[in-house]
PDB file of C-alpha atoms and ligand atoms in Angstrom:
ATOM      1  CA  MET B   1       0.000   0.000   0.000  1.00  0.00           C
ATOM      2  CA  SER B   2       1.593   3.258  -1.088  1.00  0.00           C
ATOM      3  CA  ALA B   3      -0.990   5.971  -0.273  1.00  0.00           C
ATOM      4  CA  ARG B   4      -1.198   7.224   3.291  1.00  0.00           C
ATOM      5  CA  GLN B   5      -3.842   5.681   5.540  1.00  0.00           C
ATOM      6  CA  ILE B   6      -6.798   8.014   6.027  1.00  0.00           C
ATOM      7  CA  ILE B   7      -8.126   8.827   9.498  1.00  0.00           C
ATOM      8  CA  ALA B   8     -11.484  10.539   8.934  1.00  0.00           C
ATOM      9  CA  GLY B   9     -13.815  12.030  11.550  1.00  0.00           C
ATOM     10  CA  ASN B  10     -17.541  12.412  10.872  1.00  0.00           C
ATOM     11  CA  TRP B  11     -18.952  14.887  13.387  1.00  0.00           C
ATOM     12  CA  LYS B  12     -22.529  14.280  12.209  1.00  0.00           C
ATOM     13  CA  MET B  13     -24.975  16.874  13.673  1.00  0.00           C
ATOM     14  CA  HIS B  14     -22.741  17.764  16.619  1.00  0.00           C
ATOM     15  CA  LYS B  15     -20.857  20.905  17.704  1.00  0.00           C
ATOM     16  CA  THR B  16     -21.634  24.597  17.825  1.00  0.00           C
ATOM     17  CA  LEU B  17     -19.209  26.993  16.157  1.00  0.00           C
ATOM     18  CA  ARG B  18     -17.239  27.525  19.373  1.00  0.00           C
ATOM     19  CA  GLU B  19     -17.073  23.773  20.072  1.00  0.00           C
ATOM     20  CA  GLY B  20     -16.107  22.975  16.493  1.00  0.00           C
ATOM     21  CA  LEU B  21     -13.297  25.532  16.495  1.00  0.00           C
ATOM     22  CA  ASP B  22     -12.016  24.169  19.822  1.00  0.00           C
ATOM     23  CA  LEU B  23     -12.037  20.609  18.485  1.00  0.00           C
ATOM     24  CA  THR B  24     -10.252  21.728  15.316  1.00  0.00           C
ATOM     25  CA  GLN B  25      -7.656  23.527  17.398  1.00  0.00           C
ATOM     26  CA  GLY B  26      -7.110  20.402  19.509  1.00  0.00           C
ATOM     27  CA  ILE B  27      -6.602  18.277  16.383  1.00  0.00           C
ATOM     28  CA  LEU B  28      -4.235  20.842  14.843  1.00  0.00           C
ATOM     29  CA  GLU B  29      -2.158  20.863  18.018  1.00  0.00           C
ATOM     30  CA  GLY B  30      -1.875  17.063  17.905  1.00  0.00           C
ATOM     31  CA  LEU B  31      -0.997  16.763  14.212  1.00  0.00           C
ATOM     32  CA  ARG B  32       2.740  16.571  14.874  1.00  0.00           C
ATOM     33  CA  THR B  33       2.166  13.398  16.937  1.00  0.00           C
ATOM     34  CA  ILE B  34       0.532  11.513  14.058  1.00  0.00           C
ATOM     35  CA  PRO B  35       2.729   9.108  12.065  1.00  0.00           C
ATOM     36  CA  PRO B  36       3.647  10.384   8.590  1.00  0.00           C
ATOM     37  CA  HIS B  37       1.974   7.423   6.864  1.00  0.00           C
ATOM     38  CA  ARG B  38      -1.426   8.714   8.009  1.00  0.00           C
ATOM     39  CA  SER B  39      -3.482  11.692   6.848  1.00  0.00           C
ATOM     40  CA  VAL B  40      -6.312  13.285   8.781  1.00  0.00           C
ATOM     41  CA  LEU B  41      -9.658  14.490   7.498  1.00  0.00           C
ATOM     42  CA  VAL B  42     -12.686  15.954   9.304  1.00  0.00           C
ATOM     43  CA  PHE B  43     -16.348  16.261   8.278  1.00  0.00           C
ATOM     44  CA  PRO B  44     -17.977  18.994  10.414  1.00  0.00           C
ATOM     45  CA  PRO B  45     -21.595  20.110   9.947  1.00  0.00           C
ATOM     46  CA  ALA B  46     -22.137  22.458   6.993  1.00  0.00           C
ATOM     47  CA  THR B  47     -22.469  25.642   9.044  1.00  0.00           C
ATOM     48  CA  LEU B  48     -18.957  25.177  10.455  1.00  0.00           C
ATOM     49  CA  LEU B  49     -17.130  24.418   7.216  1.00  0.00           C
ATOM     50  CA  HIS B  50     -15.988  27.890   6.269  1.00  0.00           C
ATOM     51  CA  PRO B  51     -14.810  29.052   9.716  1.00  0.00           C
ATOM     52  CA  ILE B  52     -13.032  25.746  10.240  1.00  0.00           C
ATOM     53  CA  SER B  53     -11.390  26.020   6.841  1.00  0.00           C
ATOM     54  CA  GLN B  54     -10.096  29.451   7.866  1.00  0.00           C
ATOM     55  CA  ARG B  55      -8.809  28.074  11.163  1.00  0.00           C
ATOM     56  CA  ILE B  56      -7.011  25.217   9.355  1.00  0.00           C
ATOM     57  CA  GLY B  57      -5.348  27.577   6.873  1.00  0.00           C
ATOM     58  CA  ASP B  58      -2.431  25.766   5.249  1.00  0.00           C
ATOM     59  CA  ARG B  59      -2.081  23.121   7.989  1.00  0.00           C
ATOM     60  CA  ASN B  60      -2.145  19.450   7.123  1.00  0.00           C
ATOM     61  CA  LEU B  61      -5.779  18.731   7.971  1.00  0.00           C
ATOM     62  CA  ASP B  62      -8.261  18.005   5.176  1.00  0.00           C
ATOM     63  CA  LEU B  63     -11.823  19.256   5.316  1.00  0.00           C
ATOM     64  CA  GLY B  64     -14.922  17.552   3.966  1.00  0.00           C
ATOM     65  CA  ALA B  65     -18.705  17.920   3.993  1.00  0.00           C
ATOM     66  CA  GLN B  66     -21.197  15.271   5.099  1.00  0.00           C
ATOM     67  CA  ASP B  67     -23.464  15.578   2.053  1.00  0.00           C
ATOM     68  CA  LEU B  68     -23.978  17.557  -1.153  1.00  0.00           C
ATOM     69  CA  SER B  69     -26.584  18.305  -3.789  1.00  0.00           C
ATOM     70  CA  TRP B  70     -26.046  16.812  -7.237  1.00  0.00           C
ATOM     71  CA  GLU B  71     -26.963  20.157  -8.780  1.00  0.00           C
ATOM     72  CA  ARG B  72     -24.500  23.022  -9.163  1.00  0.00           C
ATOM     73  CA  GLN B  73     -27.031  25.763  -8.433  1.00  0.00           C
ATOM     74  CA  GLY B  74     -30.717  26.600  -8.667  1.00  0.00           C
ATOM     75  CA  ALA B  75     -34.040  26.337  -6.923  1.00  0.00           C
ATOM     76  CA  PHE B  76     -33.209  23.557  -4.426  1.00  0.00           C
ATOM     77  CA  THR B  77     -34.169  25.010  -1.061  1.00  0.00           C
ATOM     78  CA  GLY B  78     -32.016  23.728   1.774  1.00  0.00           C
ATOM     79  CA  GLU B  79     -29.466  21.991  -0.442  1.00  0.00           C
ATOM     80  CA  ILE B  80     -25.754  22.808  -0.698  1.00  0.00           C
ATOM     81  CA  SER B  81     -24.011  22.516  -4.047  1.00  0.00           C
ATOM     82  CA  PRO B  82     -20.552  21.090  -4.749  1.00  0.00           C
ATOM     83  CA  LEU B  83     -19.440  24.550  -5.864  1.00  0.00           C
ATOM     84  CA  GLN B  84     -20.501  26.015  -2.525  1.00  0.00           C
ATOM     85  CA  LEU B  85     -18.610  23.279  -0.680  1.00  0.00           C
ATOM     86  CA  LEU B  86     -15.458  24.027  -2.660  1.00  0.00           C
ATOM     87  CA  ASP B  87     -15.980  27.722  -1.960  1.00  0.00           C
ATOM     88  CA  ALA B  88     -16.266  26.978   1.779  1.00  0.00           C
ATOM     89  CA  GLY B  89     -12.869  25.266   1.692  1.00  0.00           C
ATOM     90  CA  CYS B  90     -13.839  21.603   1.325  1.00  0.00           C
ATOM     91  CA  SER B  91     -11.823  19.171  -0.734  1.00  0.00           C
ATOM     92  CA  CYS B  92     -13.907  16.114   0.038  1.00  0.00           C
ATOM     93  CA  VAL B  93     -17.471  14.922   0.680  1.00  0.00           C
ATOM     94  CA  LEU B  94     -19.199  11.871   2.152  1.00  0.00           C
ATOM     95  CA  VAL B  95     -21.724  10.196  -0.143  1.00  0.00           C
ATOM     96  CA  GLY B  96     -24.332   7.653   0.910  1.00  0.00           C
ATOM     97  CA  HIS B  97     -23.559   7.546   4.628  1.00  0.00           C
ATOM     98  CA  SER B  98     -25.733   4.921   6.288  1.00  0.00           C
ATOM     99  CA  GLU B  99     -27.687   7.554   8.231  1.00  0.00           C
ATOM    100  CA  ARG B 100     -28.592   9.207   4.945  1.00  0.00           C
ATOM    101  CA  ARG B 101     -29.520   5.860   3.397  1.00  0.00           C
ATOM    102  CA  HIS B 102     -31.508   4.496   6.342  1.00  0.00           C
ATOM    103  CA  VAL B 103     -32.724   7.507   8.364  1.00  0.00           C
ATOM    104  CA  ILE B 104     -33.158  10.131   5.623  1.00  0.00           C
ATOM    105  CA  LYS B 105     -34.158   7.378   3.115  1.00  0.00           C
ATOM    106  CA  GLU B 106     -31.785   8.562   0.406  1.00  0.00           C
ATOM    107  CA  SER B 107     -32.210   6.373  -2.662  1.00  0.00           C
ATOM    108  CA  GLU B 108     -29.540   4.573  -4.677  1.00  0.00           C
ATOM    109  CA  ASP B 109     -30.396   6.888  -7.595  1.00  0.00           C
ATOM    110  CA  ARG B 110     -29.651  10.001  -5.560  1.00  0.00           C
ATOM    111  CA  ILE B 111     -26.443   8.505  -4.209  1.00  0.00           C
ATOM    112  CA  ARG B 112     -25.295   7.811  -7.778  1.00  0.00           C
ATOM    113  CA  LEU B 113     -26.094  11.386  -8.865  1.00  0.00           C
ATOM    114  CA  LYS B 114     -24.312  12.836  -5.831  1.00  0.00           C
ATOM    115  CA  LEU B 115     -21.195  10.746  -6.368  1.00  0.00           C
ATOM    116  CA  LYS B 116     -21.030  11.729 -10.030  1.00  0.00           C
ATOM    117  CA  SER B 117     -21.540  15.391  -9.224  1.00  0.00           C
ATOM    118  CA  ALA B 118     -18.881  15.398  -6.489  1.00  0.00           C
ATOM    119  CA  LEU B 119     -16.268  13.904  -8.806  1.00  0.00           C
ATOM    120  CA  GLU B 120     -17.222  16.012 -11.831  1.00  0.00           C
ATOM    121  CA  ASN B 121     -16.914  19.149  -9.739  1.00  0.00           C
ATOM    122  CA  GLY B 122     -13.513  18.280  -8.344  1.00  0.00           C
ATOM    123  CA  LEU B 123     -14.396  17.042  -4.879  1.00  0.00           C
ATOM    124  CA  ARG B 124     -12.881  13.824  -3.538  1.00  0.00           C
ATOM    125  CA  ALA B 125     -15.700  11.490  -2.521  1.00  0.00           C
ATOM    126  CA  ILE B 126     -15.962   8.856   0.181  1.00  0.00           C
ATOM    127  CA  LEU B 127     -18.717   6.470  -0.857  1.00  0.00           C
ATOM    128  CA  CYS B 128     -20.159   4.635   2.149  1.00  0.00           C
ATOM    129  CA  ILE B 129     -21.620   1.153   1.763  1.00  0.00           C
ATOM    130  CA  GLY B 130     -22.587  -1.552   4.228  1.00  0.00           C
ATOM    131  CA  GLU B 131     -25.123  -4.144   5.257  1.00  0.00           C
ATOM    132  CA  THR B 132     -27.720  -4.115   8.045  1.00  0.00           C
ATOM    133  CA  LEU B 133     -27.682  -6.758  10.794  1.00  0.00           C
ATOM    134  CA  GLU B 134     -30.647  -8.495   9.189  1.00  0.00           C
ATOM    135  CA  GLU B 135     -28.825  -8.677   5.871  1.00  0.00           C
ATOM    136  CA  ARG B 136     -25.654 -10.024   7.517  1.00  0.00           C
ATOM    137  CA  GLU B 137     -27.600 -12.661   9.424  1.00  0.00           C
ATOM    138  CA  ALA B 138     -29.332 -13.695   6.222  1.00  0.00           C
ATOM    139  CA  GLY B 139     -25.904 -14.228   4.602  1.00  0.00           C
ATOM    140  CA  LYS B 140     -26.444 -11.331   2.196  1.00  0.00           C
ATOM    141  CA  THR B 141     -23.438  -9.138   3.038  1.00  0.00           C
ATOM    142  CA  GLY B 142     -21.619  -9.884  -0.229  1.00  0.00           C
ATOM    143  CA  ASP B 143     -24.756  -9.249  -2.308  1.00  0.00           C
ATOM    144  CA  ILE B 144     -25.456  -5.944  -0.575  1.00  0.00           C
ATOM    145  CA  LEU B 145     -21.900  -4.676  -1.060  1.00  0.00           C
ATOM    146  CA  THR B 146     -22.003  -5.744  -4.716  1.00  0.00           C
ATOM    147  CA  THR B 147     -25.364  -4.077  -5.321  1.00  0.00           C
ATOM    148  CA  GLN B 148     -24.578  -0.810  -3.524  1.00  0.00           C
ATOM    149  CA  LEU B 149     -21.211  -0.472  -5.222  1.00  0.00           C
ATOM    150  CA  ALA B 150     -22.520  -1.364  -8.685  1.00  0.00           C
ATOM    151  CA  SER B 151     -25.410   1.052  -8.348  1.00  0.00           C
ATOM    152  CA  ALA B 152     -23.271   3.991  -7.191  1.00  0.00           C
ATOM    153  CA  LEU B 153     -20.643   3.414  -9.895  1.00  0.00           C
ATOM    154  CA  GLU B 154     -23.097   2.514 -12.672  1.00  0.00           C
ATOM    155  CA  THR B 155     -22.477   5.559 -14.852  1.00  0.00           C
ATOM    156  CA  MET B 156     -18.711   5.701 -14.279  1.00  0.00           C
ATOM    157  CA  LYS B 157     -17.131   3.863 -17.188  1.00  0.00           C
ATOM    158  CA  GLU B 158     -13.573   4.951 -16.312  1.00  0.00           C
ATOM    159  CA  PRO B 159     -11.986   4.872 -12.858  1.00  0.00           C
ATOM    160  CA  PRO B 160     -11.916   8.310 -11.237  1.00  0.00           C
ATOM    161  CA  ASN B 161      -8.629  10.167 -11.060  1.00  0.00           C
ATOM    162  CA  SER B 162      -6.292   8.646  -8.508  1.00  0.00           C
ATOM    163  CA  GLY B 163      -7.287   9.492  -4.930  1.00  0.00           C
ATOM    164  CA  PHE B 164     -10.647  10.999  -5.886  1.00  0.00           C
ATOM    165  CA  LEU B 165     -12.753   8.008  -4.934  1.00  0.00           C
ATOM    166  CA  THR B 166     -12.506   6.235  -1.583  1.00  0.00           C
ATOM    167  CA  VAL B 167     -14.942   3.567  -0.407  1.00  0.00           C
ATOM    168  CA  ALA B 168     -15.923   3.253   3.257  1.00  0.00           C
ATOM    169  CA  TYR B 169     -17.188  -0.127   4.436  1.00  0.00           C
ATOM    170  CA  GLU B 170     -19.552   0.716   7.266  1.00  0.00           C
ATOM    171  CA  PRO B 171     -21.671  -2.178   8.524  1.00  0.00           C
ATOM    172  CA  VAL B 172     -24.890  -0.476   9.645  1.00  0.00           C
ATOM    173  CA  TRP B 173     -25.057  -2.640  12.776  1.00  0.00           C
ATOM    174  CA  ALA B 174     -21.682  -1.308  13.923  1.00  0.00           C
ATOM    175  CA  ILE B 175     -22.362   2.417  13.487  1.00  0.00           C
ATOM    176  CA  GLY B 176     -22.909   4.227  16.762  1.00  0.00           C
ATOM    177  CA  THR B 177     -23.722   0.950  18.510  1.00  0.00           C
ATOM    178  CA  GLY B 178     -20.427   0.171  20.231  1.00  0.00           C
ATOM    179  CA  LYS B 179     -20.299  -3.104  18.236  1.00  0.00           C
ATOM    180  CA  THR B 180     -17.260  -3.307  15.977  1.00  0.00           C
ATOM    181  CA  ALA B 181     -16.800  -5.783  13.155  1.00  0.00           C
ATOM    182  CA  THR B 182     -14.223  -8.393  14.109  1.00  0.00           C
ATOM    183  CA  PRO B 183     -10.923  -8.121  12.240  1.00  0.00           C
ATOM    184  CA  GLU B 184     -11.958 -11.205  10.223  1.00  0.00           C
ATOM    185  CA  GLN B 185     -15.332  -9.680   9.277  1.00  0.00           C
ATOM    186  CA  ALA B 186     -13.723  -6.361   8.319  1.00  0.00           C
ATOM    187  CA  GLN B 187     -10.928  -7.965   6.293  1.00  0.00           C
ATOM    188  CA  GLU B 188     -13.364 -10.257   4.482  1.00  0.00           C
ATOM    189  CA  ALA B 189     -15.634  -7.375   3.490  1.00  0.00           C
ATOM    190  CA  HIS B 190     -12.719  -5.158   2.452  1.00  0.00           C
ATOM    191  CA  ALA B 191     -11.178  -7.908   0.332  1.00  0.00           C
ATOM    192  CA  ALA B 192     -14.569  -8.440  -1.345  1.00  0.00           C
ATOM    193  CA  ILE B 193     -14.873  -4.712  -2.103  1.00  0.00           C
ATOM    194  CA  ARG B 194     -11.292  -4.639  -3.403  1.00  0.00           C
ATOM    195  CA  SER B 195     -11.969  -7.488  -5.802  1.00  0.00           C
ATOM    196  CA  LEU B 196     -15.185  -5.834  -7.013  1.00  0.00           C
ATOM    197  CA  LEU B 197     -13.220  -2.654  -7.768  1.00  0.00           C
ATOM    198  CA  ILE B 198     -10.486  -4.617  -9.560  1.00  0.00           C
ATOM    199  CA  GLY B 199     -13.142  -6.521 -11.473  1.00  0.00           C
ATOM    200  CA  ARG B 200     -14.599  -3.240 -12.619  1.00  0.00           C
ATOM    201  CA  TRP B 201     -11.510  -1.203 -13.400  1.00  0.00           C
ATOM    202  CA  GLY B 202      -8.480  -3.511 -13.233  1.00  0.00           C
ATOM    203  CA  ASP B 203      -5.321  -2.280 -11.491  1.00  0.00           C
ATOM    204  CA  PRO B 204      -6.572   1.320 -11.001  1.00  0.00           C
ATOM    205  CA  GLY B 205      -9.595  -0.151  -9.179  1.00  0.00           C
ATOM    206  CA  GLY B 206      -7.230  -1.995  -6.853  1.00  0.00           C
ATOM    207  CA  GLU B 207      -5.594   1.313  -5.876  1.00  0.00           C
ATOM    208  CA  ILE B 208      -8.842   2.783  -4.512  1.00  0.00           C
ATOM    209  CA  GLN B 209      -8.577   3.134  -0.751  1.00  0.00           C
ATOM    210  CA  ILE B 210     -11.109   1.344   1.452  1.00  0.00           C
ATOM    211  CA  LEU B 211     -11.868   2.659   4.942  1.00  0.00           C
ATOM    212  CA  TYR B 212     -13.537   0.780   7.786  1.00  0.00           C
ATOM    213  CA  GLY B 213     -16.206   2.553   9.848  1.00  0.00           C
ATOM    214  CA  GLY B 214     -18.256   1.345  12.817  1.00  0.00           C
ATOM    215  CA  SER B 215     -17.482   2.088  16.471  1.00  0.00           C
ATOM    216  CA  VAL B 216     -13.758   2.632  15.896  1.00  0.00           C
ATOM    217  CA  LYS B 217     -12.015   3.715  19.112  1.00  0.00           C
ATOM    218  CA  PRO B 218      -8.395   4.156  20.180  1.00  0.00           C
ATOM    219  CA  GLU B 219      -8.546   0.645  21.692  1.00  0.00           C
ATOM    220  CA  ASN B 220      -9.529  -1.191  18.501  1.00  0.00           C
ATOM    221  CA  ALA B 221      -8.084   1.109  15.805  1.00  0.00           C
ATOM    222  CA  GLY B 222      -4.576  -0.371  15.794  1.00  0.00           C
ATOM    223  CA  GLU B 223      -5.768  -3.863  14.967  1.00  0.00           C
ATOM    224  CA  LEU B 224      -8.213  -2.680  12.295  1.00  0.00           C
ATOM    225  CA  LEU B 225      -5.580  -0.449  10.680  1.00  0.00           C
ATOM    226  CA  SER B 226      -3.135  -3.346  10.524  1.00  0.00           C
ATOM    227  CA  LEU B 227      -5.435  -5.439   8.301  1.00  0.00           C
ATOM    228  CA  GLU B 228      -4.248  -5.985   4.759  1.00  0.00           C
ATOM    229  CA  ASP B 229      -7.164  -4.350   2.972  1.00  0.00           C
ATOM    230  CA  VAL B 230      -7.971  -1.607   5.495  1.00  0.00           C
ATOM    231  CA  ASP B 231      -6.587   1.692   4.214  1.00  0.00           C
ATOM    232  CA  GLY B 232      -7.975   3.882   6.966  1.00  0.00           C
ATOM    233  CA  VAL B 233     -10.961   4.440   9.229  1.00  0.00           C
ATOM    234  CA  LEU B 234     -14.082   6.587   9.248  1.00  0.00           C
ATOM    235  CA  VAL B 235     -14.899   7.520  12.832  1.00  0.00           C
ATOM    236  CA  GLY B 236     -18.119   8.950  14.266  1.00  0.00           C
ATOM    237  CA  GLY B 237     -18.478   9.161  18.063  1.00  0.00           C
ATOM    238  CA  ALA B 238     -14.782   8.934  18.881  1.00  0.00           C
ATOM    239  CA  SER B 239     -13.987  11.826  16.522  1.00  0.00           C
ATOM    240  CA  LEU B 240     -15.878  14.307  18.723  1.00  0.00           C
ATOM    241  CA  GLU B 241     -13.008  14.697  21.196  1.00  0.00           C
ATOM    242  CA  ALA B 242      -9.497  15.581  20.061  1.00  0.00           C
ATOM    243  CA  ALA B 243      -7.905  13.112  22.486  1.00  0.00           C
ATOM    244  CA  SER B 244      -9.790  10.053  21.235  1.00  0.00           C
ATOM    245  CA  PHE B 245      -9.545  11.066  17.571  1.00  0.00           C
ATOM    246  CA  LEU B 246      -5.808  11.654  17.863  1.00  0.00           C
ATOM    247  CA  GLY B 247      -5.523   8.388  19.810  1.00  0.00           C
ATOM    248  CA  ILE B 248      -6.989   6.584  16.792  1.00  0.00           C
ATOM    249  CA  ALA B 249      -4.676   8.432  14.392  1.00  0.00           C
ATOM    250  CA  ARG B 250      -1.679   7.325  16.467  1.00  0.00           C
ATOM    251  CA  ALA B 251      -2.901   3.754  17.078  1.00  0.00           C
TER     252      ALA B 251
HETATM  253  C1  PEP F 301     -19.850   6.997  11.219  1.00  0.00           C
HETATM  254  O1  PEP F 301     -20.518   7.962  11.535  1.00  0.00           O
HETATM  255  O2  PEP F 301     -19.521   6.862  10.037  1.00  0.00           O
HETATM  256  C2  PEP F 301     -19.472   6.024  12.242  1.00  0.00           C
HETATM  257  C3  PEP F 301     -18.775   4.979  11.875  1.00  0.00           C
HETATM  258  O3  PEP F 301     -19.886   6.270  13.538  1.00  0.00           O
HETATM  259  P1  PEP F 301     -19.352   5.548  14.882  1.00  0.00           P
HETATM  260  O4  PEP F 301     -17.851   5.583  14.834  1.00  0.00           O
HETATM  261  O5  PEP F 301     -19.906   6.370  15.996  1.00  0.00           O
HETATM  262  O6  PEP F 301     -19.861   4.153  14.876  1.00  0.00           O
END
């Protein structure tokens, strides 16, 4: 693996401006303690993106948004366009997070449009996929990963430019529940995703980084990050405090 491992923090709908700036400051102060083979990325709520981008300045902390509209502008009340995210200082965006799929009921069609729009407009995208507990228990994990990936990538005939697409394997049953996939479960799912990407795009598909997400903490991050096909982690709850997020980045 040549690219740096990615340590990404999804703040979800947490933090006021003051709290978000304090957390950013804490992460910035800890950056020098993070090994050079890891890069750090945060996804604050939309209202905090611009002030946090200003606070980050030219420091080595990447900034992403949790969602985007597939349109560039227009009459889409409440939506935020990829151009506005770039303007706010983002370089990256999450697409198809499980809370958007399962709580907000975002469809596969919308996820596909959002992914396409992010990449066409120059944002790096982290596409989140993963099975529910019911699907895992029914032995359908492989089918779900295949279907979600194929649907999101359907219109992309060529692999995206290097580094622009990352996939996050996030088993729904492990998100915010305190239950983490075992190393064997994570490695098996990541290897399956890797072979789907190679099957689709050959060697360039094999270069796409695959993150694990689901109750990652400083205590379990080291083992997950040592797995062959785990190229980083996407962290929710434990990214809300600088100490635990930095603990994961150092694990
Ligand atoms: C997430 O929000 O993507 C996530 C994995 O959350 P948590 O770490 O809290 O399970």
